[in-house]
Short mmCIF file of C-alpha atoms in Angstrom, two decimals:
data_model
loop_
_atom_site.label_atom_id
_atom_site.label_comp_id
_atom_site.label_asym_id
_atom_site.label_seq_id
_atom_site.Cartn_x
_atom_site.Cartn_y
_atom_site.Cartn_z
CA MET A 1 66.58 -57.65 0.36
CA SER A 2 69.55 -55.44 1.25
CA GLN A 3 70.86 -55.01 4.78
CA THR A 4 69.68 -51.39 4.77
CA SER A 5 66.14 -52.40 3.79
CA THR A 6 66.09 -55.09 6.47
CA ALA A 7 67.26 -52.60 9.09
CA ASP A 8 64.64 -50.05 8.03
CA THR A 9 61.94 -52.71 8.22
CA ARG A 10 63.07 -53.69 11.70
CA THR A 11 63.05 -50.02 12.74
CA THR A 12 59.50 -49.50 11.43
CA SER A 13 58.28 -52.66 13.14
CA SER A 14 59.93 -51.54 16.36
CA ILE A 15 58.12 -48.20 16.18
CA LEU A 16 54.78 -49.93 15.64
CA ASN A 17 55.38 -52.31 18.54
CA LYS A 18 56.37 -49.47 20.85
CA SER A 19 53.32 -47.48 19.77
CA ALA A 20 51.01 -50.42 20.54
CA LYS A 21 52.63 -50.93 23.94
CA GLY A 22 52.45 -47.20 24.56
CA ALA A 23 48.72 -47.09 23.85
CA THR A 24 48.22 -50.00 26.27
CA PHE A 25 50.24 -48.26 28.99
CA LEU A 26 48.34 -45.00 28.52
CA ILE A 27 44.93 -46.70 28.59
CA LEU A 28 45.84 -48.56 31.78
CA LEU A 29 47.18 -45.31 33.21
CA GLN A 30 43.89 -43.56 32.48
CA ILE A 31 41.88 -46.36 34.06
CA GLY A 32 44.08 -46.41 37.17
CA SER A 33 44.08 -42.63 37.48
CA ARG A 34 40.27 -42.41 37.15
CA ALA A 35 39.80 -45.21 39.69
CA LEU A 36 42.12 -43.58 42.23
CA THR A 37 40.49 -40.19 41.73
CA PHE A 38 37.03 -41.71 42.21
CA ILE A 39 38.10 -43.44 45.44
CA VAL A 40 39.69 -40.26 46.78
CA ASN A 41 36.59 -38.22 45.98
CA GLN A 42 34.37 -40.72 47.79
CA VAL A 43 36.61 -40.54 50.87
CA LEU A 44 36.84 -36.75 50.84
CA LEU A 45 33.06 -36.37 50.62
CA ARG A 46 32.94 -37.48 54.26
CA TYR A 47 35.38 -34.84 55.48
CA LEU A 48 35.01 -31.77 53.25
CA SER A 49 32.13 -29.46 52.42
CA PRO A 50 30.76 -28.98 48.89
CA GLU A 51 32.15 -25.42 48.92
CA ILE A 52 35.70 -26.68 49.48
CA LEU A 53 35.31 -29.28 46.75
CA GLY A 54 34.08 -26.55 44.40
CA ILE A 55 37.08 -24.34 45.16
CA SER A 56 39.43 -27.29 44.62
CA THR A 57 37.87 -27.78 41.20
CA GLN A 58 38.57 -24.13 40.35
CA LEU A 59 42.19 -24.44 41.48
CA GLU A 60 42.60 -27.62 39.45
CA LEU A 61 41.23 -25.80 36.42
CA PHE A 62 43.79 -23.04 37.06
CA ALA A 63 46.64 -25.58 37.02
CA ILE A 64 45.29 -27.41 33.96
CA SER A 65 44.95 -24.14 32.03
CA VAL A 66 48.51 -23.06 32.83
CA LEU A 67 49.92 -26.42 31.77
CA TYR A 68 47.81 -26.48 28.61
CA PHE A 69 48.90 -23.08 27.33
CA ALA A 70 52.53 -23.56 28.39
CA ARG A 71 53.29 -26.98 26.94
CA GLU A 72 50.52 -28.56 24.87
CA SER A 73 51.42 -27.20 21.43
CA LEU A 74 55.13 -27.79 22.04
CA ARG A 75 54.48 -31.40 23.04
CA VAL A 76 52.58 -32.02 19.82
CA ALA A 77 55.28 -30.31 17.74
CA LEU A 78 58.02 -32.40 19.31
CA GLN A 79 56.22 -35.54 18.19
CA ARG A 80 56.87 -34.39 14.62
CA GLN A 81 60.57 -35.23 14.98
CA ARG A 82 61.21 -38.30 12.87
CA LEU A 83 63.44 -41.08 14.15
CA HIS A 84 65.19 -41.31 10.78
CA HIS A 85 67.17 -38.18 11.40
CA ASP A 86 68.12 -36.08 8.39
CA ASP A 87 71.34 -34.75 9.88
CA PRO A 88 74.60 -36.25 8.66
CA GLU A 89 76.50 -38.73 10.78
CA PRO A 90 79.95 -37.77 12.12
CA GLU A 91 81.68 -39.93 9.51
CA SER A 92 79.89 -38.24 6.64
CA ARG A 93 80.74 -34.78 7.97
CA GLU A 94 84.41 -35.75 7.98
CA GLY A 95 84.21 -37.00 4.41
CA SER A 96 84.61 -40.73 5.08
CA LYS A 97 82.21 -43.34 3.82
CA GLN A 98 79.21 -43.98 6.05
CA ASP A 99 78.27 -47.50 7.13
CA THR A 100 74.88 -47.90 5.48
CA THR A 101 74.16 -51.19 7.24
CA ILE A 102 73.46 -49.35 10.53
CA PRO A 103 70.11 -47.56 10.67
CA ARG A 104 70.48 -43.94 11.66
CA VAL A 105 67.97 -44.29 14.44
CA VAL A 106 70.40 -46.32 16.53
CA SER A 107 73.49 -44.22 15.89
CA SER A 108 74.94 -42.43 18.91
CA TYR A 109 75.09 -39.08 17.13
CA GLY A 110 71.58 -39.25 15.66
CA ALA A 111 69.91 -40.31 18.90
CA GLY A 112 71.89 -37.83 21.00
CA ARG A 113 71.18 -34.97 18.64
CA GLY A 114 67.46 -35.76 18.61
CA ALA A 115 67.28 -36.03 22.40
CA GLN A 116 69.17 -32.75 22.87
CA GLU A 117 66.84 -31.00 20.42
CA VAL A 118 63.73 -31.95 22.39
CA VAL A 119 65.41 -31.10 25.71
CA ASN A 120 66.34 -27.62 24.48
CA LEU A 121 62.86 -26.97 23.12
CA SER A 122 61.15 -28.22 26.28
CA TYR A 123 62.67 -25.34 28.23
CA ILE A 124 60.46 -23.00 26.21
CA ALA A 125 57.47 -24.49 28.05
CA ILE A 126 59.22 -23.78 31.37
CA GLY A 127 59.88 -20.19 30.32
CA LEU A 128 56.28 -19.70 29.21
CA GLY A 129 54.99 -21.22 32.43
CA LEU A 130 56.20 -18.41 34.68
CA PRO A 131 54.32 -15.47 33.07
CA ILE A 132 51.25 -17.62 32.30
CA THR A 133 51.07 -18.75 35.93
CA TYR A 134 51.33 -15.17 37.17
CA VAL A 135 48.66 -13.86 34.78
CA PHE A 136 46.22 -16.71 35.45
CA ALA A 137 46.68 -16.38 39.23
CA LYS A 138 45.87 -12.67 39.05
CA LEU A 139 42.84 -13.37 36.87
CA TYR A 140 41.61 -16.02 39.29
CA LEU A 141 41.86 -13.73 42.31
CA ARG A 142 40.19 -10.90 40.42
CA SER A 143 37.26 -13.05 39.25
CA ALA A 144 36.78 -14.99 42.50
CA GLY A 145 33.75 -14.11 44.57
CA PRO A 146 33.77 -12.99 48.22
CA ALA A 147 32.91 -16.48 49.45
CA VAL A 148 36.00 -17.88 47.73
CA LEU A 149 38.34 -15.14 48.96
CA GLU A 150 37.11 -15.61 52.53
CA THR A 151 37.90 -19.33 52.50
CA ALA A 152 40.65 -20.38 54.88
CA TYR A 153 44.14 -20.46 53.35
CA ILE A 154 42.86 -19.63 49.85
CA HIS A 155 45.91 -17.50 49.01
CA HIS A 156 48.24 -20.14 50.41
CA SER A 157 46.44 -22.79 48.35
CA LEU A 158 46.74 -20.74 45.17
CA ASN A 159 50.45 -20.11 45.78
CA VAL A 160 51.10 -23.80 46.41
CA TYR A 161 49.18 -24.72 43.24
CA ALA A 162 51.28 -22.19 41.30
CA LEU A 163 54.50 -23.68 42.71
CA ALA A 164 53.32 -27.21 41.95
CA THR A 165 52.45 -26.23 38.38
CA PHE A 166 55.90 -24.76 37.83
CA LEU A 167 57.55 -27.86 39.33
CA GLU A 168 55.50 -30.03 36.98
CA LEU A 169 56.76 -27.98 34.04
CA LEU A 170 60.32 -28.66 35.22
CA SER A 171 59.75 -32.31 34.32
CA GLU A 172 59.23 -31.41 30.65
CA PRO A 173 62.86 -32.13 29.57
CA CYS A 174 62.63 -35.66 30.98
CA PHE A 175 59.13 -36.13 29.56
CA ALA A 176 60.32 -34.97 26.13
CA VAL A 177 63.18 -37.50 26.11
CA ALA A 178 60.89 -40.31 27.29
CA GLN A 179 58.38 -39.43 24.56
CA GLN A 180 61.06 -39.08 21.88
CA GLN A 181 62.56 -42.45 22.77
CA MET A 182 59.04 -43.94 23.11
CA LEU A 183 59.66 -44.96 26.74
CA TYR A 184 56.01 -45.25 27.62
CA GLY A 185 56.73 -47.49 30.60
CA THR A 186 58.80 -44.72 32.16
CA ARG A 187 55.99 -42.24 31.70
CA ALA A 188 53.41 -44.66 33.10
CA SER A 189 55.50 -45.39 36.21
CA ALA A 190 56.18 -41.69 36.82
CA GLU A 191 52.53 -40.68 36.57
CA THR A 192 51.34 -43.70 38.57
CA PHE A 193 53.67 -42.98 41.50
CA ALA A 194 52.85 -39.26 41.31
CA THR A 195 49.09 -39.87 41.26
CA SER A 196 49.37 -42.26 44.21
CA ALA A 197 51.35 -39.67 46.19
CA ARG A 198 48.76 -36.99 45.44
CA CYS A 199 45.92 -39.22 46.64
CA ILE A 200 47.74 -40.18 49.86
CA ILE A 201 48.75 -36.62 50.75
CA THR A 202 45.35 -35.11 49.88
CA CYS A 203 43.41 -37.69 51.88
CA GLY A 204 45.90 -37.70 54.75
CA ALA A 205 45.89 -33.90 55.17
CA ALA A 206 42.09 -33.63 54.91
CA ILE A 207 41.41 -36.47 57.35
CA CYS A 208 44.00 -35.32 59.91
CA ALA A 209 42.70 -31.73 59.80
CA SER A 210 39.13 -32.95 60.22
CA LYS A 211 40.07 -35.20 63.17
CA ILE A 212 41.69 -32.36 65.13
CA GLY A 213 39.04 -29.82 64.13
CA PHE A 214 41.40 -27.61 62.09
CA ASN A 215 40.06 -25.92 58.95
CA LEU A 216 42.64 -26.13 56.15
CA GLY A 217 40.22 -25.06 53.41
CA SER A 218 41.44 -26.25 50.02
CA LEU A 219 45.05 -26.58 51.20
CA PRO A 220 44.96 -30.43 51.25
CA PHE A 221 44.37 -30.43 47.49
CA ALA A 222 47.22 -27.96 46.99
CA LEU A 223 49.59 -30.12 49.06
CA GLY A 224 48.50 -33.16 47.07
CA GLN A 225 49.28 -31.36 43.81
CA LEU A 226 52.69 -30.33 45.15
CA SER A 227 53.48 -33.94 46.07
CA TYR A 228 52.39 -35.01 42.56
CA ALA A 229 54.84 -32.62 40.91
CA THR A 230 57.67 -33.55 43.29
CA VAL A 231 57.31 -37.31 42.81
CA LEU A 232 56.86 -36.88 39.05
CA ASN A 233 60.21 -35.10 38.80
CA ALA A 234 61.95 -37.62 41.06
CA VAL A 235 60.79 -40.69 39.09
CA TYR A 236 61.57 -39.09 35.73
CA LEU A 237 65.08 -38.10 36.85
CA PHE A 238 65.70 -41.58 38.25
CA ASN A 239 64.79 -43.21 34.91
CA ILE A 240 66.08 -40.67 32.38
CA THR A 241 69.40 -39.65 33.96
CA PRO A 242 71.12 -43.01 33.17
CA LEU A 243 70.27 -42.53 29.47
CA ARG A 244 72.57 -39.50 29.19
CA SER A 245 75.70 -41.63 28.92
CA HIS A 246 74.13 -44.03 26.43
CA ILE A 247 72.91 -41.55 23.81
CA ASN A 248 75.06 -38.53 24.68
CA PHE A 249 72.73 -35.70 25.67
CA SER A 250 72.27 -33.31 28.58
CA LEU A 251 69.15 -32.39 30.54
CA VAL A 252 70.10 -28.71 30.37
CA VAL A 253 70.13 -26.46 27.32
CA ARG A 254 73.34 -26.71 25.32
CA PRO A 255 74.38 -25.82 21.74
CA LEU A 256 73.66 -28.26 18.93
CA PRO A 257 76.15 -29.21 16.20
CA SER A 258 76.26 -26.47 13.59
CA THR A 259 73.53 -27.12 11.02
CA PRO A 260 71.04 -24.91 9.14
CA ASN A 261 67.65 -23.98 10.57
CA LEU A 262 68.81 -23.37 14.14
CA PHE A 263 67.88 -20.43 16.35
CA LEU A 264 70.62 -19.33 18.74
CA SER A 265 72.43 -22.59 17.85
CA ARG A 266 70.08 -24.42 20.20
CA PHE A 267 66.50 -24.49 18.90
CA SER A 268 65.16 -26.12 15.74
CA LEU A 269 63.43 -23.47 13.63
CA PRO A 270 61.15 -25.95 11.76
CA ILE A 271 59.80 -27.33 15.04
CA LEU A 272 59.47 -23.82 16.47
CA ASN A 273 57.49 -22.79 13.39
CA ILE A 274 55.17 -25.78 13.76
CA ALA A 275 54.81 -25.15 17.51
CA LEU A 276 53.82 -21.53 16.85
CA ASN A 277 51.09 -22.58 14.42
CA LEU A 278 49.91 -25.29 16.78
CA TYR A 279 49.84 -22.79 19.64
CA ALA A 280 47.39 -20.59 17.78
CA GLN A 281 45.33 -23.65 16.86
CA SER A 282 45.36 -25.09 20.38
CA THR A 283 44.12 -21.75 21.72
CA LEU A 284 41.24 -21.90 19.25
CA LYS A 285 40.50 -25.52 20.21
CA HIS A 286 40.48 -24.58 23.88
CA ILE A 287 37.93 -21.86 23.16
CA LEU A 288 35.83 -24.34 21.17
CA THR A 289 36.08 -26.89 23.99
CA THR A 290 34.64 -24.39 26.45
CA GLY A 291 32.19 -23.02 23.88
CA ASP A 292 29.43 -25.46 24.74
CA ALA A 293 29.68 -24.52 28.42
CA LEU A 294 29.42 -20.84 27.54
CA LEU A 295 26.45 -21.41 25.25
CA ILE A 296 24.45 -23.50 27.67
CA ALA A 297 25.21 -21.14 30.55
CA ALA A 298 23.94 -18.19 28.53
CA LEU A 299 20.94 -19.73 26.77
CA ALA A 300 19.75 -22.78 28.72
CA SER A 301 17.90 -23.25 32.00
CA LEU A 302 19.62 -24.55 35.13
CA PRO A 303 18.00 -28.03 34.85
CA SER A 304 19.28 -28.31 31.26
CA GLN A 305 22.73 -27.23 32.39
CA GLY A 306 22.78 -29.89 35.07
CA ALA A 307 21.54 -32.60 32.71
CA TYR A 308 24.16 -31.73 30.11
CA ALA A 309 26.95 -31.63 32.71
CA LEU A 310 26.04 -35.07 34.02
CA ALA A 311 25.63 -36.60 30.55
CA SER A 312 28.86 -35.12 29.20
CA ASN A 313 30.84 -36.23 32.25
CA TYR A 314 29.68 -39.83 31.94
CA GLY A 315 29.61 -39.85 28.15
CA SER A 316 33.13 -38.51 27.74
CA LEU A 317 34.62 -41.18 30.02
CA VAL A 318 35.04 -43.50 27.05
CA ALA A 319 36.75 -40.75 25.08
CA ARG A 320 39.16 -39.92 27.92
CA ILE A 321 39.99 -43.50 28.87
CA LEU A 322 40.14 -45.21 25.47
CA PHE A 323 40.31 -42.72 22.62
CA GLN A 324 42.65 -40.09 24.10
CA PRO A 325 45.54 -42.53 24.75
CA LEU A 326 45.13 -43.99 21.26
CA GLU A 327 45.22 -40.51 19.74
CA GLU A 328 48.38 -39.58 21.65
CA SER A 329 50.30 -42.74 20.77
CA SER A 330 49.09 -42.55 17.15
CA ARG A 331 50.19 -38.93 16.81
CA SER A 332 53.65 -39.94 17.98
CA LEU A 333 53.70 -42.88 15.55
CA PHE A 334 52.61 -40.83 12.53
CA GLY A 335 55.13 -38.10 13.35
CA ARG A 336 57.95 -40.64 13.31
CA LEU A 337 56.90 -42.67 10.28
CA LEU A 338 55.55 -40.08 7.87
CA PRO A 339 57.12 -37.08 6.14
CA PRO A 340 55.25 -33.78 5.66
CA GLN A 341 53.22 -33.58 2.47
CA ARG A 342 55.45 -30.98 0.81
CA GLN A 343 58.46 -33.34 0.85
CA HIS A 344 56.69 -35.49 -1.70
CA THR A 345 55.68 -32.83 -4.16
CA THR A 346 59.23 -31.93 -5.18
CA SER A 347 60.60 -35.38 -5.81
CA SER A 348 58.03 -38.13 -6.08
CA LYS A 349 56.87 -37.30 -9.59
CA LYS A 350 60.44 -37.41 -10.84
CA VAL A 351 62.07 -40.32 -9.04
CA GLY A 352 59.21 -41.95 -7.13
CA THR A 353 58.88 -42.48 -3.43
CA PRO A 354 62.04 -44.02 -1.88
CA GLU A 355 61.57 -47.63 -0.79
CA PRO A 356 62.09 -47.06 2.97
CA GLU A 357 59.63 -44.16 2.91
CA ARG A 358 57.10 -46.22 0.96
CA ARG A 359 57.30 -49.02 3.51
CA SER A 360 56.69 -46.50 6.29
CA LEU A 361 53.72 -45.10 4.35
CA GLU A 362 52.23 -48.56 3.91
CA GLN A 363 52.72 -49.38 7.58
CA ALA A 364 51.09 -46.10 8.61
CA THR A 365 48.20 -46.68 6.17
CA ASN A 366 47.55 -50.18 7.49
CA TYR A 367 47.72 -48.94 11.08
CA LEU A 368 45.30 -46.07 10.43
CA CYS A 369 42.88 -48.29 8.52
CA SER A 370 42.90 -50.90 11.28
CA LEU A 371 42.35 -48.26 13.94
CA LEU A 372 39.50 -46.61 12.03
CA HIS A 373 37.90 -50.02 11.47
CA PHE A 374 38.13 -50.65 15.22
CA TYR A 375 36.55 -47.25 15.83
CA GLY A 376 33.77 -48.24 13.45
CA LEU A 377 33.00 -51.35 15.52
CA VAL A 378 33.04 -49.31 18.74
CA SER A 379 30.69 -46.85 17.05
CA LEU A 380 28.26 -49.66 16.23
CA LEU A 381 28.23 -50.72 19.88
CA SER A 382 27.82 -47.12 21.04
CA THR A 383 24.93 -46.30 18.71
CA SER A 384 23.06 -49.64 18.97
CA LEU A 385 23.46 -50.42 22.68
CA GLY A 386 24.23 -47.05 24.25
CA PRO A 387 20.97 -45.08 23.74
CA THR A 388 18.97 -47.77 25.56
CA VAL A 389 21.51 -49.16 28.05
CA ALA A 390 23.08 -45.85 29.14
CA PRO A 391 19.92 -44.47 30.86
CA LEU A 392 19.62 -47.75 32.76
CA LEU A 393 23.22 -47.51 33.97
CA LEU A 394 22.58 -43.89 34.90
CA ARG A 395 19.68 -44.99 37.10
CA LEU A 396 21.92 -47.52 38.84
CA ILE A 397 24.84 -45.13 39.37
CA ALA A 398 23.21 -41.74 39.96
CA GLY A 399 19.99 -42.93 41.56
CA PRO A 400 16.30 -42.77 40.59
CA ARG A 401 15.99 -39.01 41.17
CA TRP A 402 17.73 -38.40 37.83
CA THR A 403 15.27 -40.48 35.82
CA SER A 404 12.67 -37.72 35.93
CA THR A 405 15.11 -35.15 34.49
CA ALA A 406 16.40 -34.66 30.96
CA ALA A 407 19.67 -36.44 31.80
CA PRO A 408 18.70 -39.92 30.44
CA ALA A 409 17.59 -38.46 27.10
CA VAL A 410 20.75 -36.32 26.87
CA LEU A 411 22.96 -39.30 27.67
CA SER A 412 21.18 -41.34 24.98
CA ALA A 413 21.85 -38.57 22.45
CA TYR A 414 25.48 -38.41 23.62
CA CYS A 415 25.95 -42.06 22.61
CA TYR A 416 25.53 -40.96 18.97
CA TYR A 417 28.07 -38.18 19.52
CA ILE A 418 30.84 -40.43 20.93
CA PRO A 419 31.73 -42.02 17.53
CA LEU A 420 32.17 -38.55 16.06
CA LEU A 421 34.51 -37.61 18.92
CA ALA A 422 36.58 -40.73 18.28
CA LEU A 423 36.81 -40.31 14.51
CA ASN A 424 37.65 -36.62 14.69
CA GLY A 425 40.30 -37.22 17.34
CA ILE A 426 42.32 -39.76 15.35
CA LEU A 427 42.01 -37.82 12.07
CA GLU A 428 43.14 -34.56 13.68
CA ALA A 429 46.00 -36.45 15.34
CA PHE A 430 47.13 -37.47 11.84
CA VAL A 431 46.80 -33.91 10.55
CA SER A 432 48.81 -32.44 13.44
CA ALA A 433 51.55 -35.05 12.86
CA VAL A 434 52.16 -34.46 9.14
CA ALA A 435 50.65 -31.11 8.11
CA THR A 436 52.93 -28.26 7.10
CA PRO A 437 52.64 -24.88 8.88
CA ALA A 438 50.66 -23.51 5.93
CA GLU A 439 48.23 -26.44 6.12
CA LEU A 440 47.86 -25.97 9.88
CA ARG A 441 46.95 -22.32 9.30
CA GLN A 442 44.42 -23.41 6.69
CA GLN A 443 42.92 -25.87 9.18
CA SER A 444 42.66 -23.13 11.80
CA ALA A 445 40.81 -20.89 9.34
CA TRP A 446 38.32 -23.67 8.61
CA MET A 447 37.89 -24.29 12.34
CA LEU A 448 36.94 -20.64 12.79
CA ALA A 449 34.23 -21.10 10.17
CA PHE A 450 33.06 -24.30 11.85
CA SER A 451 32.92 -22.54 15.22
CA ALA A 452 30.64 -19.92 13.69
CA ALA A 453 28.39 -22.72 12.43
CA PHE A 454 28.43 -24.25 15.92
CA ALA A 455 27.44 -20.97 17.57
CA THR A 456 24.65 -20.38 15.06
CA THR A 457 23.29 -23.91 15.46
CA GLY A 458 23.55 -23.61 19.24
CA TYR A 459 21.52 -20.42 19.22
CA PHE A 460 18.71 -21.98 17.19
CA VAL A 461 18.51 -25.27 19.13
CA LEU A 462 18.66 -23.58 22.53
CA LYS A 463 16.85 -20.27 22.03
CA VAL A 464 14.56 -20.70 19.04
CA TRP A 465 13.62 -24.39 19.08
CA ASP A 466 14.06 -24.82 22.87
CA MET A 467 15.62 -28.28 22.55
CA GLY A 468 17.56 -27.92 25.79
CA ALA A 469 20.67 -29.99 26.43
CA ARG A 470 19.87 -32.42 23.60
CA GLY A 471 20.05 -29.51 21.19
CA LEU A 472 23.54 -28.68 22.41
CA VAL A 473 24.62 -32.27 21.71
CA LEU A 474 23.23 -31.82 18.19
CA ALA A 475 25.18 -28.56 17.73
CA ASN A 476 28.37 -30.25 18.88
CA ALA A 477 27.73 -33.14 16.52
CA ILE A 478 27.34 -30.81 13.53
CA ASN A 479 30.57 -29.03 14.43
CA MET A 480 32.35 -32.38 14.74
CA ILE A 481 31.02 -33.62 11.39
CA LEU A 482 32.39 -30.50 9.69
CA ARG A 483 35.82 -31.01 11.29
CA ILE A 484 35.79 -34.69 10.25
CA TRP A 485 34.93 -33.66 6.69
CA TRP A 486 37.98 -31.41 6.46
CA SER A 487 40.39 -33.85 8.13
CA TRP A 488 39.16 -36.79 6.05
CA GLY A 489 39.81 -34.82 2.88
CA PHE A 490 43.30 -33.99 4.09
CA VAL A 491 44.13 -37.63 4.87
CA ARG A 492 42.79 -38.84 1.53
CA GLU A 493 44.75 -36.18 -0.37
CA TYR A 494 47.91 -37.00 1.59
CA PHE A 495 47.89 -40.72 0.76
CA ASN A 496 46.62 -40.30 -2.80
CA GLY A 497 49.43 -37.80 -3.39
CA LYS A 498 51.90 -40.49 -2.43
CA GLY A 499 50.37 -43.14 -4.65
CA ILE A 500 48.51 -45.07 -1.93
CA SER A 501 44.80 -45.69 -2.37
CA TRP A 502 42.49 -44.49 0.38
CA ARG A 503 38.83 -45.46 0.27
CA ILE A 504 36.13 -45.35 2.91
CA GLU A 505 35.22 -48.99 2.16
CA GLU A 506 38.55 -50.07 3.65
CA VAL A 507 37.68 -48.77 7.13
CA SER A 508 33.89 -49.14 7.30
CA PRO A 509 32.29 -51.99 9.28
CA ARG A 510 30.54 -54.73 7.31
CA VAL A 511 27.00 -54.05 6.13
CA GLY A 512 25.79 -57.10 8.04
CA SER A 513 27.19 -55.71 11.31
CA ALA A 514 25.40 -52.41 10.75
CA ILE A 515 22.07 -54.16 10.01
CA SER A 516 22.51 -56.35 13.11
CA GLY A 517 23.18 -53.23 15.16
CA ALA A 518 19.95 -51.61 13.96
CA LEU A 519 17.98 -54.76 14.82
CA VAL A 520 19.57 -54.98 18.27
CA ALA A 521 18.78 -51.32 18.94
CA TRP A 522 15.14 -51.96 17.97
CA GLY A 523 14.99 -55.05 20.16
CA LEU A 524 16.37 -53.23 23.19
CA ARG A 525 13.82 -50.45 22.78
CA VAL A 526 11.02 -53.04 22.68
CA LEU A 527 12.36 -54.69 25.84
CA GLY A 528 12.66 -51.28 27.47
CA ARG A 529 8.91 -50.67 27.26
CA ASP A 530 8.24 -53.38 29.85
CA PHE A 531 11.33 -52.80 31.97
CA ASP A 532 10.55 -52.45 35.68
CA GLY A 533 13.93 -53.19 37.27
CA ARG A 534 13.47 -56.92 37.95
CA LEU A 535 16.41 -59.31 37.72
CA TRP A 536 14.85 -61.02 34.70
CA ASP A 537 14.70 -57.68 32.87
CA PHE A 538 18.41 -57.11 33.49
CA ALA A 539 19.18 -60.64 32.30
CA LYS A 540 17.29 -60.13 29.01
CA TRP A 541 19.07 -56.84 28.33
CA ALA A 542 22.47 -58.29 29.23
CA GLY A 543 21.86 -61.29 26.98
CA VAL A 544 20.96 -59.20 23.93
CA ALA A 545 23.74 -56.65 24.46
CA GLY A 546 26.39 -59.23 25.31
CA GLY A 547 25.49 -61.45 22.36
CA TYR A 548 25.75 -58.57 19.92
CA GLY A 549 29.01 -57.40 21.45
CA LEU A 550 30.56 -60.83 20.93
CA THR A 551 29.38 -61.12 17.32
CA VAL A 552 30.69 -57.66 16.36
#
């Protein structure tokens, strides 16, 4: 094997190792963040009224919406930048022979150019943040009811949230460099310190105000969010600033070396084009995400709305803690390892896929197959154990008053929906990492059609068949199946077009595991008929569920 091939192999292995570590960091970060948030909420329940907590939720939604529309599509587009940079090295531009034994990913020019590209583009999110913050703040004040507007310090709270949101956007250049260099530890430390500061400031301000009898309204949450943004910037700057001298980049916008496909000599036109298509798609996804809330609010009763809210909050915990970090790290991995589909169509039939690219394709294929197989095993656990065990856990956590509502049945149905969420998430992460702008527009068009199918199904299950919250889970499942169908076809066509086989048998769980899961599900339902909350009943359930979990 040549020195170049060995170096490329080492580079690919390094990317895979960093991606695995990154997923671990992000999962731990999600667990820690959820735990801290839960503790803070339990403490604040003693000092704040439900009205103040409701207003804080609205203000948090305001901040999340601003950040989503300002940076989400750009973050995804920046993950499309491959580490094997296509730009020439300084020696090749001067006409001298290039040292092919050094992989381009570690060259000073290549790394510096890539870092400067993402820094320049990240300032677009900062520029978008200002008008989006202003518009959303005006919309919030216009739509807020009299009770909200009469709350103490509501305008101050909104202004502080707006300032905190803008400060958080100022960290985007550092975040972009950390993501581009796959410095997941830096990101985890920054968000951990920032989350801790937010919890301390929020609790401290609320408790002190309560002790002295001073009504701060929702201002403690705003101050906590401001501390989060401040600490986030400080930790990122502390960790990223020393990198400037090592890979030669600046944290402010500056011109890039003269190459084609640049806008104003500073912004990569291909990435801007992808970001624009992703922006339109992310807007559509945001509408689809809130579509179930709109449907159930318009067509379902208040008890059904409450049952669905509780079930979706608990049911989506697995998706947020486990699947979302895996999707994010996988999107970054695919964007670095794989070329867009159109690069293959012009050359592969004539000269074949280059050896380094083929190794990257094989590595990405093996990674995706392994991840999908893992998702299949998680799906078996979710569908065999979840429908029976989840209502029991709900009784323990939420109390017996919920057992007489529709919440247990909705949560059981949600356990069948979780595998679809997981599969769709990883497949769409692959699509967003390698699809061309034209393919992204095609996906958006299909998603519009799927959203129409979702709305139609939602109308029938809620209004005509009166299935309540369980019907909405069914409508969501149908929409997710349609999205999986399209993304699966895209992935199969992508790999088949590059000469790599892609079959469903490679990622499916064993038939024996599926049969065992069906038997375990039946056994748990039989045990559930005589369940009365005794310790022996819990032991029998735990034995069956734990035994199956170990065998899978």
